Amino acid sequence: MLATDIISKKRDGGLLTEEEINFFVSGFTRGDISDYQASSFLMASFLKGLTPKETSFLTSSMLNSGETLDLSSISGIKVDKHSTGGVGDGISLALAPLAAACGVPVPMISGRALGHTGGTLDKLESIPGFRTNMGREEFIEQIRKIGVCMIGQTAEIAPADKKLYALRDVTATVESIPLISASIMSKKLAEGADALVLDVKTGTGAFMKDKRDALRLAKAVLDIGKRARKKMTAVITDMSQPLGAAVGNAVEIEQTVEILRGKENRLTWDFVELTEVLGGWMLFLGGRAKNSVEGRAQIRQARLDGSGLKKFSEMIAAQGGDSAVCEKPGEILARARIRKILPSPWKGFVNILEARAVGMAALLLGAGRQTQKSVIDPAAGILLYKKVGDQVERGEPVAELIGSSQELLDGAENMFLSGLKIARTRPRPPRLVHQILRS
């Protein structure tokens, strides 16, 4: 069997067998199949698509490329949350410690920046000293002790996905329902959680821009979870504009600290709302609440009484980070040398604040990766002062760009403004939660 035969078969629209997919995935994982051949396979799969059966084969192959964690030594129902990716989507940063503070063990294996979307690991690593690389035993022991651990994929967990994930980011093959489904579920099945809450984004800043595609992805992932006998809930949420008021890494950590202090405002209400909605389902699936409404109330209380912030601080300290960031983030986190206020070019109401344009602007500033080897600037990012529906005067600040050079800021400014539209009448703000599905 040859890798080129498999690539050409999929290129021509053929259906791949389980044996062919296993051969390709295992060969790529071992290094026998090159990056450029894997890139060709990804593009062929992206353009021609994969059937549910092929997607199931791919998920199993990626899962079986490594080990499956055994979390049975940890008492309680272990629940994870996963987002398909968005702009300003640092929900996991607040949600994981909040759920743990409410008694649900949270084993969270997160990803890095992908395309115009941010990565939870990159955000966490903007905290000085924070370790996202951890061995299996240490990962399990931390969850047993404090109830939460947030790390990246280890060498043992779905190594095939780790390699393919990195290639997808730089080969324009991110927005594929089969590839996304297999990537999500190979990791989640391998990490050993009992239940999963999935946040499926839709809108201009999401990989699934159309609601119908988001629904297809949610159903595809739920189907994989059902066959694996995992309890799951999928929440389809809006990503037409960024969540919260910060886009980047250190800036999102600082926002998280403020939210875990119980603070919120007109710019961060959507971040808080979604944290509570997803958290409510985590507590329900984790057996800590009779329903998602009761769970949501518990999440809200943990945010307001400071127990979520305390758990966040414990997690940071346990993973080698400077937990003083929870007390004085402005002094601990990196600060960029150059800032630029963006004034509104018109008077009126913010009609569109396109999430993808904002995400691309943050990437140009250095908050994301343009190539596989790009180094992220933890201080780079964007602060939002206006969101959809807000009234604005001409010349009034709509955002602030944070970067390391004037050249980067100029490019980011053009990108940001390309996604900003001002109207004469106030638009209706987008609906945050579109649909909830359960397996």
PDB file of C-alpha atoms in Angstrom, residues 147-378:
ATOM      1  CA  GLY A 147     -10.083  19.165  40.840  1.00  0.00           C
ATOM      2  CA  VAL A 148      -8.782  20.789  37.653  1.00  0.00           C
ATOM      3  CA  CYS A 149      -5.837  20.681  35.289  1.00  0.00           C
ATOM      4  CA  MET A 150      -5.399  22.400  31.915  1.00  0.00           C
ATOM      5  CA  ILE A 151      -2.645  21.089  29.664  1.00  0.00           C
ATOM      6  CA  GLY A 152      -1.737  20.534  26.031  1.00  0.00           C
ATOM      7  CA  GLN A 153      -1.675  17.220  24.292  1.00  0.00           C
ATOM      8  CA  THR A 154       1.007  14.961  25.690  1.00  0.00           C
ATOM      9  CA  ALA A 155       3.135  12.800  23.427  1.00  0.00           C
ATOM     10  CA  GLU A 156       0.963   9.845  24.463  1.00  0.00           C
ATOM     11  CA  ILE A 157      -2.464  11.358  23.734  1.00  0.00           C
ATOM     12  CA  ALA A 158      -3.602  11.121  20.097  1.00  0.00           C
ATOM     13  CA  PRO A 159      -0.164  11.973  18.643  1.00  0.00           C
ATOM     14  CA  ALA A 160      -1.580  11.668  15.132  1.00  0.00           C
ATOM     15  CA  ASP A 161      -4.030  14.473  15.858  1.00  0.00           C
ATOM     16  CA  LYS A 162      -1.300  16.674  17.317  1.00  0.00           C
ATOM     17  CA  LYS A 163       0.684  16.432  14.082  1.00  0.00           C
ATOM     18  CA  LEU A 164      -2.341  16.825  11.804  1.00  0.00           C
ATOM     19  CA  TYR A 165      -3.690  19.744  13.873  1.00  0.00           C
ATOM     20  CA  ALA A 166      -0.455  21.679  13.338  1.00  0.00           C
ATOM     21  CA  LEU A 167      -0.587  21.051   9.582  1.00  0.00           C
ATOM     22  CA  ARG A 168      -4.245  22.074   9.243  1.00  0.00           C
ATOM     23  CA  ASP A 169      -3.432  25.485  10.679  1.00  0.00           C
ATOM     24  CA  VAL A 170      -0.954  26.299   7.904  1.00  0.00           C
ATOM     25  CA  THR A 171      -2.541  24.478   4.939  1.00  0.00           C
ATOM     26  CA  ALA A 172      -5.985  26.156   4.889  1.00  0.00           C
ATOM     27  CA  THR A 173      -7.738  22.916   5.850  1.00  0.00           C
ATOM     28  CA  VAL A 174      -9.215  23.994   9.178  1.00  0.00           C
ATOM     29  CA  GLU A 175     -12.881  24.445   8.164  1.00  0.00           C
ATOM     30  CA  SER A 176     -13.805  20.808   7.544  1.00  0.00           C
ATOM     31  CA  ILE A 177     -16.563  19.120   9.550  1.00  0.00           C
ATOM     32  CA  PRO A 178     -15.059  15.601   9.318  1.00  0.00           C
ATOM     33  CA  LEU A 179     -11.536  16.799  10.179  1.00  0.00           C
ATOM     34  CA  ILE A 180     -12.793  18.940  13.065  1.00  0.00           C
ATOM     35  CA  SER A 181     -14.996  16.109  14.392  1.00  0.00           C
ATOM     36  CA  ALA A 182     -12.177  13.560  14.289  1.00  0.00           C
ATOM     37  CA  SER A 183      -9.739  15.996  15.891  1.00  0.00           C
ATOM     38  CA  ILE A 184     -12.072  16.899  18.738  1.00  0.00           C
ATOM     39  CA  MET A 185     -13.214  13.403  19.569  1.00  0.00           C
ATOM     40  CA  SER A 186      -9.869  11.618  19.225  1.00  0.00           C
ATOM     41  CA  LYS A 187      -8.508  13.926  21.943  1.00  0.00           C
ATOM     42  CA  LYS A 188     -11.595  13.873  24.112  1.00  0.00           C
ATOM     43  CA  LEU A 189     -11.996  10.093  24.019  1.00  0.00           C
ATOM     44  CA  ALA A 190      -8.286   9.688  24.785  1.00  0.00           C
ATOM     45  CA  GLU A 191      -8.300  12.006  27.781  1.00  0.00           C
ATOM     46  CA  GLY A 192     -10.707   9.750  29.657  1.00  0.00           C
ATOM     47  CA  ALA A 193     -13.432  12.227  30.658  1.00  0.00           C
ATOM     48  CA  ASP A 194     -16.880  10.757  31.361  1.00  0.00           C
ATOM     49  CA  ALA A 195     -18.829  13.608  29.786  1.00  0.00           C
ATOM     50  CA  LEU A 196     -18.285  16.539  27.459  1.00  0.00           C
ATOM     51  CA  VAL A 197     -19.940  19.899  26.828  1.00  0.00           C
ATOM     52  CA  LEU A 198     -19.248  21.102  23.301  1.00  0.00           C
ATOM     53  CA  ASP A 199     -19.468  24.775  22.317  1.00  0.00           C
ATOM     54  CA  VAL A 200     -20.024  24.855  18.546  1.00  0.00           C
ATOM     55  CA  LYS A 201     -19.424  28.342  17.183  1.00  0.00           C
ATOM     56  CA  THR A 202     -21.228  29.778  14.167  1.00  0.00           C
ATOM     57  CA  GLY A 203     -20.903  33.145  12.437  1.00  0.00           C
ATOM     58  CA  THR A 204     -18.210  35.134  10.641  1.00  0.00           C
ATOM     59  CA  GLY A 205     -15.563  34.399  13.273  1.00  0.00           C
ATOM     60  CA  ALA A 206     -16.260  30.669  13.429  1.00  0.00           C
ATOM     61  CA  PHE A 207     -14.973  27.872  11.240  1.00  0.00           C
ATOM     62  CA  MET A 208     -18.638  26.915  10.754  1.00  0.00           C
ATOM     63  CA  LYS A 209     -19.961  30.235   9.458  1.00  0.00           C
ATOM     64  CA  ASP A 210     -23.380  28.865   8.520  1.00  0.00           C
ATOM     65  CA  LYS A 211     -25.755  27.665  11.258  1.00  0.00           C
ATOM     66  CA  ARG A 212     -26.587  24.582   9.215  1.00  0.00           C
ATOM     67  CA  ASP A 213     -22.920  23.601   9.111  1.00  0.00           C
ATOM     68  CA  ALA A 214     -22.645  24.187  12.859  1.00  0.00           C
ATOM     69  CA  LEU A 215     -25.641  21.911  13.381  1.00  0.00           C
ATOM     70  CA  ARG A 216     -24.053  19.254  11.157  1.00  0.00           C
ATOM     71  CA  LEU A 217     -20.829  19.445  13.164  1.00  0.00           C
ATOM     72  CA  ALA A 218     -22.693  19.226  16.473  1.00  0.00           C
ATOM     73  CA  LYS A 219     -24.616  16.174  15.295  1.00  0.00           C
ATOM     74  CA  ALA A 220     -21.454  14.540  13.914  1.00  0.00           C
ATOM     75  CA  VAL A 221     -19.591  14.936  17.192  1.00  0.00           C
ATOM     76  CA  LEU A 222     -22.590  13.840  19.266  1.00  0.00           C
ATOM     77  CA  ASP A 223     -22.857  10.734  17.091  1.00  0.00           C
ATOM     78  CA  ILE A 224     -19.223   9.830  17.758  1.00  0.00           C
ATOM     79  CA  GLY A 225     -19.745  10.429  21.474  1.00  0.00           C
ATOM     80  CA  LYS A 226     -22.897   8.327  21.554  1.00  0.00           C
ATOM     81  CA  ARG A 227     -21.123   5.381  19.975  1.00  0.00           C
ATOM     82  CA  ALA A 228     -18.371   5.781  22.565  1.00  0.00           C
ATOM     83  CA  ARG A 229     -21.004   5.886  25.349  1.00  0.00           C
ATOM     84  CA  LYS A 230     -20.067   9.370  26.503  1.00  0.00           C
ATOM     85  CA  LYS A 231     -22.628  11.794  27.932  1.00  0.00           C
ATOM     86  CA  MET A 232     -22.586  14.938  25.824  1.00  0.00           C
ATOM     87  CA  THR A 233     -24.322  18.251  25.290  1.00  0.00           C
ATOM     88  CA  ALA A 234     -23.653  20.500  22.292  1.00  0.00           C
ATOM     89  CA  VAL A 235     -24.462  24.209  22.489  1.00  0.00           C
ATOM     90  CA  ILE A 236     -24.484  26.150  19.215  1.00  0.00           C
ATOM     91  CA  THR A 237     -23.415  29.728  19.965  1.00  0.00           C
ATOM     92  CA  ASP A 238     -22.836  32.956  18.070  1.00  0.00           C
ATOM     93  CA  MET A 239     -19.413  34.083  16.883  1.00  0.00           C
ATOM     94  CA  SER A 240     -20.365  36.933  14.566  1.00  0.00           C
ATOM     95  CA  GLN A 241     -18.584  39.348  16.908  1.00  0.00           C
ATOM     96  CA  PRO A 242     -15.841  38.682  19.499  1.00  0.00           C
ATOM     97  CA  LEU A 243     -16.753  37.494  22.974  1.00  0.00           C
ATOM     98  CA  GLY A 244     -15.975  39.856  25.814  1.00  0.00           C
ATOM     99  CA  ALA A 245     -13.793  42.938  25.519  1.00  0.00           C
ATOM    100  CA  ALA A 246     -10.319  41.441  25.020  1.00  0.00           C
ATOM    101  CA  VAL A 247      -8.706  39.533  22.152  1.00  0.00           C
ATOM    102  CA  GLY A 248      -5.231  38.129  22.663  1.00  0.00           C
ATOM    103  CA  ASN A 249      -3.375  36.272  25.378  1.00  0.00           C
ATOM    104  CA  ALA A 250      -2.298  38.328  28.410  1.00  0.00           C
ATOM    105  CA  VAL A 251      -5.232  40.698  27.842  1.00  0.00           C
ATOM    106  CA  GLU A 252      -7.652  37.760  28.056  1.00  0.00           C
ATOM    107  CA  ILE A 253      -6.022  36.467  31.240  1.00  0.00           C
ATOM    108  CA  GLU A 254      -6.496  39.901  32.801  1.00  0.00           C
ATOM    109  CA  GLN A 255     -10.143  39.926  31.707  1.00  0.00           C
ATOM    110  CA  THR A 256     -10.624  36.429  33.170  1.00  0.00           C
ATOM    111  CA  VAL A 257      -9.321  37.585  36.539  1.00  0.00           C
ATOM    112  CA  GLU A 258     -11.755  40.509  36.544  1.00  0.00           C
ATOM    113  CA  ILE A 259     -14.678  38.242  35.674  1.00  0.00           C
ATOM    114  CA  LEU A 260     -13.701  35.729  38.371  1.00  0.00           C
ATOM    115  CA  ARG A 261     -13.673  38.654  40.800  1.00  0.00           C
ATOM    116  CA  GLY A 262     -17.382  38.930  40.090  1.00  0.00           C
ATOM    117  CA  LYS A 263     -17.153  41.916  37.776  1.00  0.00           C
ATOM    118  CA  GLU A 264     -18.940  42.322  34.447  1.00  0.00           C
ATOM    119  CA  ASN A 265     -20.102  45.157  32.196  1.00  0.00           C
ATOM    120  CA  ARG A 266     -21.898  45.782  28.905  1.00  0.00           C
ATOM    121  CA  LEU A 267     -18.834  44.572  26.974  1.00  0.00           C
ATOM    122  CA  THR A 268     -18.307  41.333  28.899  1.00  0.00           C
ATOM    123  CA  TRP A 269     -21.900  40.275  29.597  1.00  0.00           C
ATOM    124  CA  ASP A 270     -21.822  37.773  26.707  1.00  0.00           C
ATOM    125  CA  PHE A 271     -18.654  36.161  28.077  1.00  0.00           C
ATOM    126  CA  VAL A 272     -20.266  35.821  31.507  1.00  0.00           C
ATOM    127  CA  GLU A 273     -23.570  34.589  30.065  1.00  0.00           C
ATOM    128  CA  LEU A 274     -21.928  31.859  27.996  1.00  0.00           C
ATOM    129  CA  THR A 275     -19.715  30.794  30.898  1.00  0.00           C
ATOM    130  CA  GLU A 276     -22.816  30.283  33.021  1.00  0.00           C
ATOM    131  CA  VAL A 277     -24.758  28.450  30.290  1.00  0.00           C
ATOM    132  CA  LEU A 278     -21.936  26.004  29.543  1.00  0.00           C
ATOM    133  CA  GLY A 279     -21.109  25.648  33.223  1.00  0.00           C
ATOM    134  CA  GLY A 280     -24.712  24.783  34.009  1.00  0.00           C
ATOM    135  CA  TRP A 281     -24.547  21.854  31.610  1.00  0.00           C
ATOM    136  CA  MET A 282     -21.176  20.740  32.992  1.00  0.00           C
ATOM    137  CA  LEU A 283     -22.605  20.570  36.507  1.00  0.00           C
ATOM    138  CA  PHE A 284     -25.700  18.730  35.291  1.00  0.00           C
ATOM    139  CA  LEU A 285     -23.682  16.126  33.372  1.00  0.00           C
ATOM    140  CA  GLY A 286     -21.326  15.888  36.338  1.00  0.00           C
ATOM    141  CA  GLY A 287     -24.167  15.020  38.707  1.00  0.00           C
ATOM    142  CA  ARG A 288     -23.820  18.197  40.769  1.00  0.00           C
ATOM    143  CA  ALA A 289     -27.105  19.769  39.679  1.00  0.00           C
ATOM    144  CA  LYS A 290     -30.620  18.470  38.977  1.00  0.00           C
ATOM    145  CA  ASN A 291     -30.718  20.410  35.728  1.00  0.00           C
ATOM    146  CA  SER A 292     -28.705  22.974  33.789  1.00  0.00           C
ATOM    147  CA  VAL A 293     -30.597  25.898  35.334  1.00  0.00           C
ATOM    148  CA  GLU A 294     -29.623  24.837  38.842  1.00  0.00           C
ATOM    149  CA  GLY A 295     -26.073  24.260  37.629  1.00  0.00           C
ATOM    150  CA  ARG A 296     -25.939  27.713  36.130  1.00  0.00           C
ATOM    151  CA  ALA A 297     -26.936  29.270  39.439  1.00  0.00           C
ATOM    152  CA  GLN A 298     -24.096  27.416  41.168  1.00  0.00           C
ATOM    153  CA  ILE A 299     -21.586  28.638  38.581  1.00  0.00           C
ATOM    154  CA  ARG A 300     -22.794  32.205  39.072  1.00  0.00           C
ATOM    155  CA  GLN A 301     -22.442  31.899  42.846  1.00  0.00           C
ATOM    156  CA  ALA A 302     -18.899  30.524  42.530  1.00  0.00           C
ATOM    157  CA  ARG A 303     -17.992  33.527  40.405  1.00  0.00           C
ATOM    158  CA  LEU A 304     -19.524  36.037  42.781  1.00  0.00           C
ATOM    159  CA  ASP A 305     -18.217  34.547  46.043  1.00  0.00           C
ATOM    160  CA  GLY A 306     -14.620  34.239  44.810  1.00  0.00           C
ATOM    161  CA  SER A 307     -14.343  30.457  45.011  1.00  0.00           C
ATOM    162  CA  GLY A 308     -13.766  30.258  41.246  1.00  0.00           C
ATOM    163  CA  LEU A 309     -10.910  32.768  41.460  1.00  0.00           C
ATOM    164  CA  LYS A 310      -9.405  30.826  44.362  1.00  0.00           C
ATOM    165  CA  LYS A 311      -9.500  27.630  42.296  1.00  0.00           C
ATOM    166  CA  PHE A 312      -7.922  29.454  39.335  1.00  0.00           C
ATOM    167  CA  SER A 313      -5.122  30.638  41.629  1.00  0.00           C
ATOM    168  CA  GLU A 314      -4.603  27.098  42.958  1.00  0.00           C
ATOM    169  CA  MET A 315      -4.362  25.733  39.428  1.00  0.00           C
ATOM    170  CA  ILE A 316      -1.862  28.385  38.355  1.00  0.00           C
ATOM    171  CA  ALA A 317       0.352  27.694  41.377  1.00  0.00           C
ATOM    172  CA  ALA A 318       0.135  23.924  40.887  1.00  0.00           C
ATOM    173  CA  GLN A 319       1.295  24.306  37.287  1.00  0.00           C
ATOM    174  CA  GLY A 320       4.260  26.517  38.119  1.00  0.00           C
ATOM    175  CA  GLY A 321       2.687  29.865  37.288  1.00  0.00           C
ATOM    176  CA  ASP A 322       2.774  33.089  39.266  1.00  0.00           C
ATOM    177  CA  SER A 323      -0.548  33.016  41.118  1.00  0.00           C
ATOM    178  CA  ALA A 324      -0.074  36.671  42.061  1.00  0.00           C
ATOM    179  CA  VAL A 325      -1.613  37.334  38.648  1.00  0.00           C
ATOM    180  CA  CYS A 326      -4.966  36.810  40.384  1.00  0.00           C
ATOM    181  CA  GLU A 327      -4.227  39.773  42.670  1.00  0.00           C
ATOM    182  CA  LYS A 328      -2.300  42.163  40.437  1.00  0.00           C
ATOM    183  CA  PRO A 329      -2.495  41.064  36.789  1.00  0.00           C
ATOM    184  CA  GLY A 330      -1.341  44.447  35.544  1.00  0.00           C
ATOM    185  CA  GLU A 331       2.010  43.994  37.279  1.00  0.00           C
ATOM    186  CA  ILE A 332       2.575  40.317  36.475  1.00  0.00           C
ATOM    187  CA  LEU A 333       1.528  40.007  32.836  1.00  0.00           C
ATOM    188  CA  ALA A 334       3.620  41.194  29.881  1.00  0.00           C
ATOM    189  CA  ARG A 335       2.975  44.684  28.541  1.00  0.00           C
ATOM    190  CA  ALA A 336       3.500  45.660  24.897  1.00  0.00           C
ATOM    191  CA  ARG A 337       5.574  48.704  24.013  1.00  0.00           C
ATOM    192  CA  ILE A 338       3.150  50.347  21.594  1.00  0.00           C
ATOM    193  CA  ARG A 339      -0.574  51.021  21.854  1.00  0.00           C
ATOM    194  CA  LYS A 340      -2.905  52.747  19.440  1.00  0.00           C
ATOM    195  CA  ILE A 341      -6.462  53.945  19.945  1.00  0.00           C
ATOM    196  CA  LEU A 342      -8.741  53.422  16.949  1.00  0.00           C
ATOM    197  CA  PRO A 343     -11.341  56.203  16.608  1.00  0.00           C
ATOM    198  CA  SER A 344     -14.658  55.613  14.904  1.00  0.00           C
ATOM    199  CA  PRO A 345     -14.618  57.017  11.359  1.00  0.00           C
ATOM    200  CA  TRP A 346     -18.365  57.710  11.544  1.00  0.00           C
ATOM    201  CA  LYS A 347     -21.198  58.641  13.877  1.00  0.00           C
ATOM    202  CA  GLY A 348     -24.001  56.156  14.484  1.00  0.00           C
ATOM    203  CA  PHE A 349     -24.363  52.651  15.887  1.00  0.00           C
ATOM    204  CA  VAL A 350     -22.013  49.703  15.599  1.00  0.00           C
ATOM    205  CA  ASN A 351     -23.819  47.490  13.099  1.00  0.00           C
ATOM    206  CA  ILE A 352     -21.097  44.915  12.425  1.00  0.00           C
ATOM    207  CA  LEU A 353     -17.934  44.062  14.334  1.00  0.00           C
ATOM    208  CA  GLU A 354     -16.798  41.107  12.283  1.00  0.00           C
ATOM    209  CA  ALA A 355     -15.151  38.564  14.538  1.00  0.00           C
ATOM    210  CA  ARG A 356     -12.887  37.162  11.831  1.00  0.00           C
ATOM    211  CA  ALA A 357     -11.480  40.591  10.964  1.00  0.00           C
ATOM    212  CA  VAL A 358     -10.794  41.295  14.638  1.00  0.00           C
ATOM    213  CA  GLY A 359      -9.165  37.883  15.027  1.00  0.00           C
ATOM    214  CA  MET A 360      -6.992  38.445  11.962  1.00  0.00           C
ATOM    215  CA  ALA A 361      -6.011  41.875  13.293  1.00  0.00           C
ATOM    216  CA  ALA A 362      -4.910  40.263  16.565  1.00  0.00           C
ATOM    217  CA  LEU A 363      -2.953  37.650  14.600  1.00  0.00           C
ATOM    218  CA  LEU A 364      -1.169  40.403  12.637  1.00  0.00           C
ATOM    219  CA  LEU A 365      -0.223  42.036  15.944  1.00  0.00           C
ATOM    220  CA  GLY A 366       1.477  38.803  17.018  1.00  0.00           C
ATOM    221  CA  ALA A 367      -1.233  37.244  19.202  1.00  0.00           C
ATOM    222  CA  GLY A 368      -1.554  34.242  16.852  1.00  0.00           C
ATOM    223  CA  ARG A 369       0.494  32.206  14.393  1.00  0.00           C
ATOM    224  CA  GLN A 370       0.896  32.988  10.705  1.00  0.00           C
ATOM    225  CA  THR A 371       3.180  29.969  10.188  1.00  0.00           C
ATOM    226  CA  GLN A 372       3.830  26.753  12.088  1.00  0.00           C
ATOM    227  CA  LYS A 373       7.038  28.210  13.547  1.00  0.00           C
ATOM    228  CA  SER A 374       5.669  31.660  14.441  1.00  0.00           C
ATOM    229  CA  VAL A 375       6.448  32.863  17.955  1.00  0.00           C
ATOM    230  CA  ILE A 376       3.508  34.402  19.783  1.00  0.00           C
ATOM    231  CA  ASP A 377       3.827  37.776  21.505  1.00  0.00           C
ATOM    232  CA  PRO A 378       1.946  37.255  24.807  1.00  0.00           C
TER     233      PRO A 378
END
